[in-house]
Amino acid sequence: MSSSQPFLPSSPISLSTGSGRRRKSRFTYKHLSQLSFCSTSCPLRVIAHIDLDAFYAQCEMVRLGVPEDQPLAVQQWQGLIAINYPAREFGMNRFITITEAKKLCPNLIMQHVATWKEGDEKWAYHEDAFEHIATHKVSLDPYRLESRRIFACIKDVLPAPPIQRVEKASVDEVFLDLSAQVHSIMLERYPEISGPAPYDDPTENLPRPPTTALEWNTDALVDLDDTETEDDDPDWDDIAMLIGSEIVRSVRAAICERLKYTCSAGVAHNKMIAKLGSGHKKPNQQTIVRNRAVQQFLGGFKFTKIRNLGGKLGDQIVSTFGTDQVTELLQVPIEQLKSKLGDDTGSWVYQIIRGEEYSEVNSRTQIKSMLSAKSFRPSINTFEQAVRWLRIFVADIFSRLVEEGVLENKRRPKTINLHHRQGGQMRSRQAAIPTGTAIDERLLFDLAKNVLGQIVVDGRAWPCANLSLSVGGFEEGLTGNRGIGGFLLRGDEAKALRPASREIENQAMATSPQIEDGRPEKRRKLDNEGIQKFFPKREISRDEQDEEFGADQTAQNAEIRHLTRNEDIVLHDIHETNIQIESCTGEGTSTNSRETSPQPNLQPTSSLSHSPASNEEPPRLRQSSSENYFCGKCAISVPTSSRSEHEDWHFAKDLQAQDRTTSTSHSTPIPAHGPAPPPK
């Protein structure tokens, strides 16, 4: 049977505009799905890089409240570390001297960075700090604090995680992965792509965007490559880039409005191009690099400006191929790059100069170490001087640890290191930071002081030209652990529970069957309430049960428990009469000794005259598997994963027994049945 409808292929078609049918997009429903979970391989991916303009100088301008057009430079000792853009118009840079800067711009504000003063416990701004390099140390804490405020503002503007992905690259720059947020906005604006793929086939191409022209409304839109023209209709990667630029513009506006800081930004397909874009037009501008404009954009750069190509590798490439231009290196075949640089490096260089980079925006960049150091001019000569500087180092490091989350026990360092230079000799000492102790300034200072003492004891410590203190070996902190206190009751709760427990014991003693000497008979506890329910029971056969819980063994255990709870009998007397409680309780005895050695006879003193002797062989225990832990106190096996809680149970029962012993008078009879056996 023939069909009246012509067959339409599902692949993209390129028909003339007069046919009435529009071409399909070169992107598929699979690409759209990848955009929603920030896949690094998604061709629709949108990454932004935000860079604060002359950050240190801006911090001082905001702090001092100077006008935006006022030239200002940040001074550190006799050099400049930051110059704002109004001052740069006078031809200044960071490599000129203070005198030269004042000649170029007479109304220049010179603000020295904050410093730690020897003997102080807090950094501050000192007007004459540049004259006291011997007794002051530079502090960058004011800039770290402002960076933290800006970072919080950015996260506040963006949607909450997991849609939000923000990576703090340094004190004054961040990366944003806007892919998930762009995806949600695209579905709202263009409902025609929100439905399922035709035929449930994710490889089906998306329809073309209904828009034929886009209003970019940006400061810098990079021109398209030579093979592309603006007459071509935009595709979904252009739509995604446009939405991403709108988001970045709102973030920059919020930072300026709330905190009075300006920043520049780059929006592109990956982190490498976005970072180059943020520095393309400064200050306070935004650059968009579309996928169709990557080669045009990179063609104007030296490849040594690309991240990881500006050091030794960049020098090697320049010397090998005789150029530092991206356009010229593009002509080199990949085989030649591999032969000269190695397979891995050659392949990476081949991709990176073509704008292919797939690194992930990491919301949590892990810090490996923190250091605070000081070079002394002139050198210091006493232990007391060094200790005063150690206090400053500790305060400097601890303020950064707080930012890293050490107070919340999110991450903490494992070691503290001190480096000491005397003449041409450098010596180092290290100490472990206790894991069970909260980290504070006092703890770090004591450790640092002890390590310094070790260096001094070794001799030849003075004069000292340089000291540096660092912490490292960061690891994730443990949270949510349950301490022994979780098993115990305190204060009013314990008092309220004590009369009830005594009443239950009295009732149990009154109803217990009596043996010949009038003491209650030992009974096994059968209920599964309380702490027992946390431990699995060990399945045993009937023969094993009879052997482990025989009448003689039960009576002997009851006798020993009664004796150990009687406060008139002391441990010394028990040892004098060669009573080995371990043979009954299992404490301190290995499994092998239980199987091969007969149980010793008990020869008690007059207080033990009624205790029956036993020469029976101890019960044979099963061999524990590698996944079980054998408890010597109660002669049972428990899973290794439950070992900690099982030992806490024993500790809690010991504390409970001590509490009862001290609260009960000598005249009050003590129940002989004792605590219930631990759970199996």
XYZ file of C-alpha atoms in Angstrom:
680
model
C 0.000 0.000 0.000
C 1.565 3.288 -1.065
C 1.597 6.365 1.114
C 0.427 9.749 -0.024
C 3.034 11.482 2.191
C 6.601 11.778 0.908
C 9.388 10.289 3.015
C 11.231 12.845 5.174
C 14.680 11.833 6.409
C 15.443 12.490 10.110
C 18.930 13.787 9.410
C 19.560 17.494 8.817
C 18.522 18.676 5.402
C 19.612 21.728 3.525
C 16.819 22.969 1.330
C 16.270 26.308 -0.271
C 14.193 28.795 1.631
C 11.546 28.593 -1.074
C 10.675 25.014 -0.153
C 8.903 26.141 2.964
C 10.889 23.788 5.225
C 13.570 25.047 7.624
C 16.868 23.303 8.091
C 17.464 21.328 11.237
C 20.099 22.222 13.808
C 23.460 20.499 13.805
C 22.909 19.785 17.534
C 20.909 16.826 18.813
C 18.597 16.110 21.714
C 21.497 14.233 23.296
C 23.568 17.414 23.270
C 20.688 19.263 24.916
C 20.513 16.601 27.615
C 24.269 16.795 28.212
C 23.920 20.531 28.741
C 21.629 19.930 31.725
C 24.283 18.088 33.745
C 27.319 20.180 32.709
C 29.050 17.562 30.594
C 32.539 18.703 29.605
C 32.090 17.140 26.147
C 28.819 18.956 25.394
C 29.209 21.318 22.389
C 26.559 23.630 23.901
C 28.561 24.115 27.103
C 28.839 27.677 28.529
C 31.746 28.686 30.807
C 32.451 32.145 32.227
C 35.532 33.613 33.896
C 35.161 36.681 36.136
C 38.283 38.680 37.002
C 38.320 41.601 39.475
C 39.940 44.745 38.037
C 43.214 45.656 39.838
C 41.831 43.886 42.887
C 44.255 44.995 45.624
C 43.960 48.601 44.474
C 40.161 48.353 44.374
C 40.110 46.976 47.923
C 42.005 50.020 49.159
C 39.792 52.385 47.144
C 36.648 50.872 48.655
C 38.151 50.902 52.157
C 39.304 54.520 51.889
C 36.227 55.687 49.979
C 38.188 57.481 47.242
C 36.542 58.439 43.901
C 36.735 56.016 40.983
C 38.947 58.379 38.962
C 41.517 58.888 41.757
C 44.937 57.386 40.905
C 45.998 54.913 43.599
C 48.813 52.377 43.993
C 49.363 49.698 46.627
C 52.832 49.742 48.129
C 54.790 46.892 49.720
C 58.024 48.092 51.298
C 59.771 49.994 48.487
C 57.861 48.450 45.559
C 54.395 48.553 43.976
C 52.195 45.454 43.827
C 48.974 46.960 42.366
C 48.056 50.057 40.332
C 44.499 51.086 39.519
C 43.472 52.004 35.980
C 43.342 55.797 36.514
C 46.988 55.640 37.626
C 47.947 53.503 34.618
C 46.923 56.349 32.338
C 50.025 58.197 33.596
C 52.279 55.436 32.278
C 52.896 53.691 35.596
C 53.487 49.973 36.032
C 54.503 47.669 38.874
C 58.186 47.728 37.939
C 58.869 51.403 38.645
C 60.089 52.786 41.967
C 58.101 54.840 44.446
C 60.001 57.975 43.483
C 59.338 57.458 39.775
C 55.639 56.866 40.413
C 55.266 60.151 42.320
C 57.032 62.029 39.545
C 54.654 60.600 36.918
C 51.544 61.323 39.011
C 51.952 63.930 41.781
C 48.445 63.354 43.204
C 48.933 59.599 43.413
C 47.734 57.937 46.653
C 50.353 55.485 47.930
C 48.759 52.998 50.338
C 50.998 50.465 52.045
C 49.573 47.010 52.649
C 48.545 45.969 56.147
C 51.296 44.420 58.251
C 51.836 42.312 61.326
C 54.016 44.111 63.817
C 56.437 42.125 65.931
C 54.732 41.341 69.236
C 51.191 42.147 68.005
C 48.462 39.529 67.676
C 46.482 41.292 64.911
C 47.416 42.855 61.583
C 46.832 46.579 61.067
C 47.557 49.463 58.704
C 50.677 51.377 59.800
C 51.609 54.663 58.139
C 55.328 54.069 58.565
C 55.301 50.344 57.795
C 57.682 50.724 54.808
C 60.343 52.017 57.209
C 60.161 48.971 59.491
C 60.785 45.991 57.256
C 62.804 44.376 60.058
C 59.933 44.306 62.548
C 56.860 44.076 60.297
C 55.431 41.306 58.124
C 53.068 41.784 55.165
C 49.459 40.675 55.690
C 47.079 39.979 52.807
C 44.163 39.187 55.108
C 42.193 42.349 54.162
C 42.125 41.186 50.542
C 41.186 37.634 51.477
C 38.258 38.931 53.507
C 36.999 41.044 50.613
C 37.465 38.126 48.246
C 35.294 36.013 50.528
C 32.521 38.643 50.424
C 32.632 38.842 46.630
C 32.590 35.060 46.317
C 29.533 34.874 48.591
C 27.789 37.545 46.508
C 28.346 35.563 43.299
C 26.940 32.404 44.842
C 23.961 34.343 46.162
C 23.030 35.646 42.708
C 23.208 32.237 41.023
C 20.733 29.398 41.622
C 21.461 26.988 44.437
C 23.563 23.846 43.842
C 23.603 21.503 41.981
C 22.718 23.989 39.219
C 25.322 26.384 40.608
C 28.929 25.493 39.837
C 31.505 28.036 40.992
C 35.266 27.489 41.189
C 37.435 29.960 43.044
C 40.556 30.089 40.881
C 42.424 32.657 43.014
C 41.799 35.529 45.392
C 40.449 37.710 42.558
C 39.030 35.349 39.908
C 36.349 32.669 39.602
C 35.096 30.239 36.973
C 31.365 29.646 36.465
C 29.827 26.667 34.686
C 26.499 28.096 33.537
C 25.421 25.085 31.466
C 22.669 23.770 33.741
C 21.167 27.221 34.310
C 21.324 27.996 30.579
C 19.540 24.704 29.858
C 16.619 25.540 32.150
C 16.242 29.019 30.617
C 16.363 27.611 27.083
C 13.492 25.239 27.820
C 11.414 28.121 29.202
C 12.051 30.409 26.229
C 11.808 27.734 23.543
C 9.178 25.142 24.556
C 9.460 23.444 21.154
C 12.651 21.706 22.349
C 11.349 20.784 25.806
C 9.504 17.683 24.655
C 10.922 14.205 24.035
C 13.008 13.479 20.960
C 11.164 12.268 17.864
C 10.877 8.471 17.811
C 12.509 8.555 21.280
C 15.827 8.792 19.464
C 18.275 11.134 21.262
C 20.419 11.345 18.149
C 17.644 13.204 16.324
C 18.630 16.758 15.462
C 16.971 19.681 17.158
C 14.872 22.094 15.116
C 16.554 25.330 14.213
C 16.043 28.267 16.616
C 13.144 30.482 15.533
C 15.380 33.563 15.847
C 17.294 34.794 12.820
C 19.182 37.595 14.572
C 20.467 37.992 18.150
C 20.889 41.164 20.223
C 24.139 40.507 22.061
C 24.220 43.762 24.037
C 27.814 43.196 25.145
C 31.032 45.166 25.318
C 33.076 42.938 23.014
C 31.775 40.312 20.575
C 34.662 38.555 18.867
C 34.389 38.440 15.080
C 33.588 35.138 13.417
C 36.187 32.963 11.744
C 37.034 33.593 8.103
C 34.844 30.680 7.015
C 31.773 32.015 8.859
C 29.492 34.988 8.197
C 26.994 36.908 10.266
C 24.375 36.221 7.563
C 24.145 32.609 8.716
C 21.236 31.963 11.009
C 22.230 31.381 14.671
C 22.204 27.873 16.055
C 21.589 26.633 19.594
C 25.213 27.184 20.649
C 24.747 30.880 19.868
C 21.501 30.918 21.873
C 23.257 29.255 24.826
C 26.133 31.735 24.667
C 23.713 34.670 24.598
C 21.857 33.425 27.682
C 25.168 32.845 29.464
C 26.280 36.407 28.757
C 23.028 37.705 30.269
C 23.663 35.720 33.463
C 27.240 36.999 33.757
C 26.098 40.579 33.236
C 23.639 40.230 36.141
C 26.379 38.796 38.376
C 28.757 41.656 37.587
C 26.006 44.216 38.211
C 25.246 42.680 41.627
C 28.922 42.813 42.667
C 29.168 46.462 41.676
C 25.876 47.466 43.294
C 26.324 45.629 46.580
C 30.084 45.784 47.151
C 31.278 48.605 44.832
C 33.743 46.407 42.898
C 34.077 46.272 39.111
C 35.152 43.187 37.215
C 35.713 41.955 33.681
C 34.427 38.687 32.258
C 34.867 36.254 29.396
C 32.133 33.893 28.163
C 33.104 30.931 25.986
C 32.864 27.194 25.450
C 35.630 26.193 27.900
C 37.784 27.522 30.740
C 40.863 28.299 28.678
C 39.108 30.573 26.175
C 36.919 32.154 28.871
C 40.011 33.158 30.860
C 41.648 34.692 27.799
C 38.370 36.494 27.093
C 38.165 38.118 30.542
C 41.508 39.806 29.967
C 40.734 40.800 26.376
C 38.891 44.027 27.242
C 39.514 45.646 30.638
C 38.439 47.202 32.903
C 34.761 46.536 33.604
C 33.965 44.905 30.248
C 32.674 41.577 29.009
C 33.908 39.544 26.030
C 31.942 36.781 24.275
C 33.784 34.186 22.195
C 31.299 32.153 20.149
C 32.184 28.672 18.926
C 32.383 30.017 15.372
C 34.903 32.681 16.448
C 37.476 30.614 18.352
C 40.163 30.528 15.643
C 39.719 34.226 14.929
C 40.142 34.964 18.647
C 43.165 32.725 19.276
C 44.892 33.898 16.130
C 45.792 37.208 17.748
C 47.557 35.616 20.752
C 50.993 34.319 21.497
C 50.579 30.750 22.686
C 52.774 31.607 25.673
C 49.754 33.511 27.041
C 47.805 30.267 27.262
C 47.757 28.600 30.654
C 50.515 25.961 31.091
C 52.304 27.191 27.960
C 54.077 30.148 29.533
C 56.842 28.304 31.389
C 59.469 25.776 30.399
C 57.147 24.030 27.950
C 56.477 27.301 26.146
C 60.203 28.042 25.948
C 60.833 24.552 24.567
C 58.194 25.016 21.843
C 59.564 28.429 20.880
C 63.114 27.096 20.594
C 61.987 23.984 18.704
C 59.681 25.588 16.156
C 61.057 29.131 16.106
C 57.771 30.940 16.803
C 55.492 31.967 19.654
C 52.420 32.755 17.511
C 49.347 30.530 17.544
C 48.691 31.073 13.825
C 52.147 29.790 12.868
C 52.058 26.826 15.246
C 48.715 25.760 13.717
C 50.620 24.868 10.539
C 52.701 22.218 12.330
C 51.297 18.663 11.812
C 50.404 16.632 14.888
C 52.970 13.951 13.973
C 55.750 16.521 14.130
C 54.503 17.869 17.467
C 54.484 14.330 18.883
C 57.965 13.556 17.613
C 59.425 16.739 19.113
C 57.430 16.978 22.356
C 56.307 13.412 23.032
C 52.999 11.737 22.268
C 50.975 13.070 25.206
C 52.389 16.606 25.212
C 52.270 16.900 21.437
C 48.615 15.815 21.310
C 47.705 18.232 24.084
C 49.425 21.190 22.387
C 47.755 20.316 19.077
C 44.315 20.464 20.734
C 44.867 23.466 22.994
C 45.958 25.860 20.213
C 42.732 24.930 18.402
C 40.641 25.855 21.416
C 39.887 22.266 22.472
C 39.987 22.036 26.251
C 37.723 19.954 28.499
C 38.679 20.640 32.092
C 35.841 20.683 34.617
C 34.726 23.596 36.765
C 35.497 22.200 40.197
C 33.278 23.634 42.918
C 35.806 22.657 45.560
C 39.484 23.265 44.859
C 41.472 21.446 47.513
C 44.308 23.339 49.210
C 47.353 21.168 49.839
C 49.339 23.423 52.188
C 49.498 26.890 53.759
C 52.672 28.838 54.494
C 53.649 32.000 56.328
C 57.260 33.193 56.135
C 59.570 36.109 56.889
C 63.084 37.017 55.728
C 64.902 39.004 58.412
C 67.025 42.026 57.543
C 68.946 42.210 59.810
C 68.904 38.645 61.121
C 67.356 37.756 64.476
C 69.569 36.387 67.232
C 67.412 35.121 70.123
C 64.844 32.446 70.794
C 62.427 35.065 72.158
C 62.496 37.025 68.896
C 61.751 33.886 66.889
C 58.856 32.968 69.191
C 57.242 36.381 68.650
C 57.361 35.793 64.890
C 55.954 32.292 65.308
C 52.917 33.810 67.002
C 52.386 36.022 63.945
C 52.824 33.073 61.558
C 50.285 31.022 63.504
C 47.699 33.816 63.507
C 48.213 34.275 59.756
C 47.789 30.566 58.991
C 44.861 30.064 61.360
C 42.855 32.838 59.694
C 43.186 30.941 56.416
C 42.314 27.639 58.099
C 39.068 29.187 59.282
C 38.224 30.007 55.676
C 39.056 26.422 54.703
C 36.505 25.120 57.240
C 38.718 23.874 60.061
C 36.302 25.150 62.726
C 33.512 23.035 61.240
C 35.968 20.115 60.957
C 35.448 20.010 57.175
C 39.177 19.799 56.437
C 42.195 19.823 58.694
C 45.980 19.559 58.244
C 47.916 16.604 59.620
C 51.394 18.110 59.996
C 53.088 21.377 60.899
C 56.514 22.194 59.444
C 59.125 24.784 60.378
C 61.968 25.805 58.046
C 64.941 27.648 59.496
C 67.789 29.256 57.549
C 71.065 30.190 59.214
C 73.674 31.422 56.813
C 73.670 29.055 53.861
C 72.185 26.160 55.836
C 68.454 25.342 55.750
C 67.026 23.017 58.386
C 63.496 21.695 58.742
C 61.528 20.004 61.480
C 58.033 18.533 61.421
C 55.425 17.573 64.000
C 52.106 15.785 63.775
C 48.920 17.662 64.668
C 46.846 15.566 67.116
C 43.803 14.161 65.346
C 41.571 14.010 68.398
C 41.984 17.677 69.326
C 40.254 20.736 67.902
C 42.680 22.989 66.035
C 43.084 26.502 67.423
C 45.822 29.121 67.571
C 47.090 27.919 70.929
C 47.587 24.354 69.697
C 49.436 25.458 66.566
C 51.612 27.901 68.527
C 52.633 25.250 71.070
C 53.541 22.808 68.301
C 55.519 25.460 66.407
C 57.372 26.493 69.561
C 58.313 22.885 70.337
C 59.598 22.328 66.805
C 61.678 25.511 67.020
C 63.112 24.234 70.289
C 64.272 21.065 68.520
C 66.153 23.154 65.943
C 67.743 25.311 68.644
C 68.868 22.249 70.625
C 70.678 20.957 67.529
C 72.909 24.039 67.712
C 73.993 26.830 65.330
C 70.534 28.427 65.203
C 71.633 32.073 65.369
C 71.713 34.405 63.618
C 68.575 33.363 61.729
C 67.980 34.887 58.286
C 64.609 33.283 57.468
C 61.784 31.444 59.206
C 58.788 29.851 57.528
C 55.922 27.949 59.118
C 53.559 25.761 57.121
C 50.791 23.219 57.622
C 50.056 20.434 55.162
C 48.683 16.982 54.588
C 45.099 18.193 54.497
C 42.400 15.563 54.883
C 38.652 15.547 55.158
C 37.454 15.918 58.747
C 35.270 13.292 60.391
C 31.767 14.491 61.194
C 28.795 12.822 62.805
C 30.818 10.388 64.963
C 29.067 9.195 68.106
C 31.192 9.442 71.226
C 30.871 7.373 74.409
C 28.734 10.150 75.845
C 25.969 9.116 73.476
C 25.601 5.848 75.392
C 25.377 7.445 78.857
C 22.836 9.441 80.825
C 23.844 12.468 82.872
C 22.398 14.736 85.505
C 18.660 14.694 86.041
C 18.090 11.934 83.497
C 20.383 9.567 85.360
C 18.838 10.473 88.737
C 15.327 9.931 87.454
C 16.295 6.545 86.051
C 18.128 5.295 89.178
C 15.083 4.635 91.485
C 13.311 2.793 88.694
C 16.319 0.573 88.003
C 16.709 -0.243 91.692
C 13.049 -1.189 91.956
C 13.387 -3.510 88.981
C 16.471 -5.138 90.541
C 14.668 -5.668 93.864
C 11.713 -7.257 92.095
C 14.022 -9.493 90.082
C 15.854 -10.584 93.249
C 12.603 -11.347 95.019
C 11.267 -13.474 92.180
C 14.559 -15.217 91.310
C 14.902 -18.893 92.305
C 17.191 -19.307 95.338
C 20.099 -21.715 95.571
C 21.406 -23.309 98.786
C 23.324 -20.332 100.202
C 20.382 -17.971 99.729
C 21.756 -16.120 96.731
C 19.586 -15.702 93.636
C 20.327 -18.086 90.806
C 22.022 -16.715 87.692
C 19.585 -16.410 84.777
C 20.237 -15.529 81.166
C 18.675 -12.374 79.868
C 16.315 -13.261 77.029
C 14.875 -9.934 75.974
C 16.338 -8.076 73.010
C 15.695 -4.528 74.108
C 18.240 -1.793 74.672
C 21.765 -1.927 73.370
C 21.600 -5.632 72.471
C 19.611 -4.943 69.330
C 22.657 -3.251 67.768
C 24.677 -6.494 67.709
C 23.924 -9.541 65.528
C 23.515 -12.911 67.234
C 25.855 -15.762 66.421
C 24.014 -18.859 65.333
C 25.191 -21.975 67.227
C 24.125 -25.582 67.204
C 22.350 -27.294 70.079
C 25.546 -29.157 71.085
C 27.529 -25.921 71.146
C 24.808 -24.212 73.138
C 24.840 -26.937 75.768
C 28.618 -26.819 75.938
C 28.881 -23.036 76.191
C 26.077 -22.580 78.670
C 26.479 -25.716 80.804
C 25.320 -25.670 84.386
C 28.817 -25.756 85.862
C 30.064 -22.971 83.658
C 27.000 -20.810 84.367
C 27.344 -21.220 88.106
C 31.038 -20.458 87.950
C 30.454 -17.269 85.907
C 27.787 -16.146 88.354
C 30.135 -16.774 91.287
C 32.942 -14.768 89.742
C 30.665 -11.860 88.778
C 29.305 -11.807 92.344
C 32.821 -11.758 93.771
C 34.044 -8.962 91.535
C 31.026 -6.819 92.447
C 31.483 -7.333 96.193
C 33.368 -4.302 97.401
C 34.760 -6.232 100.433
C 37.000 -8.268 98.104
C 39.954 -6.463 96.581
C 41.903 -7.402 93.500
C 45.038 -7.949 95.561
C 43.398 -10.750 97.537
C 42.214 -12.387 94.355
C 45.730 -12.451 92.926
C 47.151 -13.857 96.184
C 44.852 -16.857 95.925
C 45.756 -17.401 92.253
C 42.231 -16.771 91.029
C 42.441 -16.149 87.278
C 39.294 -14.326 86.344
C 40.444 -14.338 82.742
C 39.678 -18.031 82.473
C 36.008 -17.345 83.179
C 35.475 -13.994 81.580
C 37.760 -14.555 78.577
C 39.592 -11.280 79.226
C 43.173 -11.319 78.053
C 43.001 -14.911 76.746
C 43.469 -15.822 73.118
C 41.289 -18.279 71.232
C 44.117 -20.776 70.876
C 44.842 -20.870 74.609
C 41.180 -21.563 75.294
C 41.216 -24.548 73.003
C 44.456 -26.162 74.193
C 44.751 -25.332 77.919
C 42.470 -26.779 80.614
C 40.671 -24.328 82.831
C 42.565 -23.875 86.144
C 41.043 -24.751 89.492
C 39.821 -21.898 91.643
C 41.275 -21.928 95.162
C 39.542 -19.039 96.946
C 40.047 -17.679 100.461
C 37.410 -18.089 103.150
C 35.112 -15.800 101.240
C 35.330 -18.268 98.368
C 34.924 -21.490 100.296
C 31.594 -22.279 98.660
C 32.860 -21.818 95.134
C 32.844 -25.152 93.278
C 36.079 -26.169 91.583
C 35.993 -27.079 87.954
C 38.444 -29.125 85.955
C 36.326 -29.265 82.852
C 37.745 -28.311 79.525
C 36.580 -24.837 78.424
C 33.972 -24.609 75.691
C 35.391 -24.903 72.191
C 34.763 -21.848 70.131
C 34.241 -21.618 66.423
C 37.071 -20.224 64.373
C 36.210 -16.614 63.598
C 36.084 -15.598 59.977
C 38.247 -12.778 58.699
C 35.195 -10.504 58.685
C 34.452 -11.076 62.395
C 36.083 -9.743 65.520
C 36.458 -12.057 68.533
C 35.755 -10.289 71.839
C 37.880 -11.696 74.639
C 35.678 -10.195 77.340
C 32.512 -12.068 76.463
C 33.893 -14.875 74.235
C 31.758 -14.111 71.205
C 32.384 -13.050 67.614
C 30.889 -9.879 66.238
C 31.196 -8.333 62.753
C 34.271 -6.173 62.327
C 32.059 -3.230 61.364
C 30.383 -3.449 64.822
C 33.615 -3.722 66.826
C 33.674 -0.055 67.871
C 30.101 -0.060 69.157
C 30.659 -3.427 70.883
C 33.676 -2.073 72.799
C 31.687 1.065 73.685
C 29.005 -1.249 75.113
C 31.548 -2.887 77.441
C 32.869 0.507 78.515
C 29.362 1.763 79.267
C 28.569 -1.336 81.320
C 31.798 -0.898 83.310
C 30.873 2.706 84.110
C 27.387 1.597 85.105
C 28.831 -1.031 87.480
C 31.150 1.543 89.073
C 28.246 3.948 89.549
C 26.154 1.296 91.275
C 29.064 0.221 93.497
C 29.721 3.741 94.766
C 26.022 4.543 95.304
C 25.150 1.340 97.221
C 26.000 1.016 100.935
C 27.868 -1.968 102.328
C 24.728 -3.233 104.091
C 22.661 -3.348 100.929
C 22.742 -6.790 99.323
C 24.028 -6.758 95.773
C 22.057 -8.784 93.217
C 24.161 -11.664 91.982
C 22.706 -11.843 88.531
C 24.751 -8.814 87.407
C 24.504 -7.169 84.015
C 23.113 -8.983 81.038
C 25.641 -10.719 78.815
C 26.673 -8.595 75.850
C 24.825 -9.181 72.628
C 26.219 -11.585 70.142
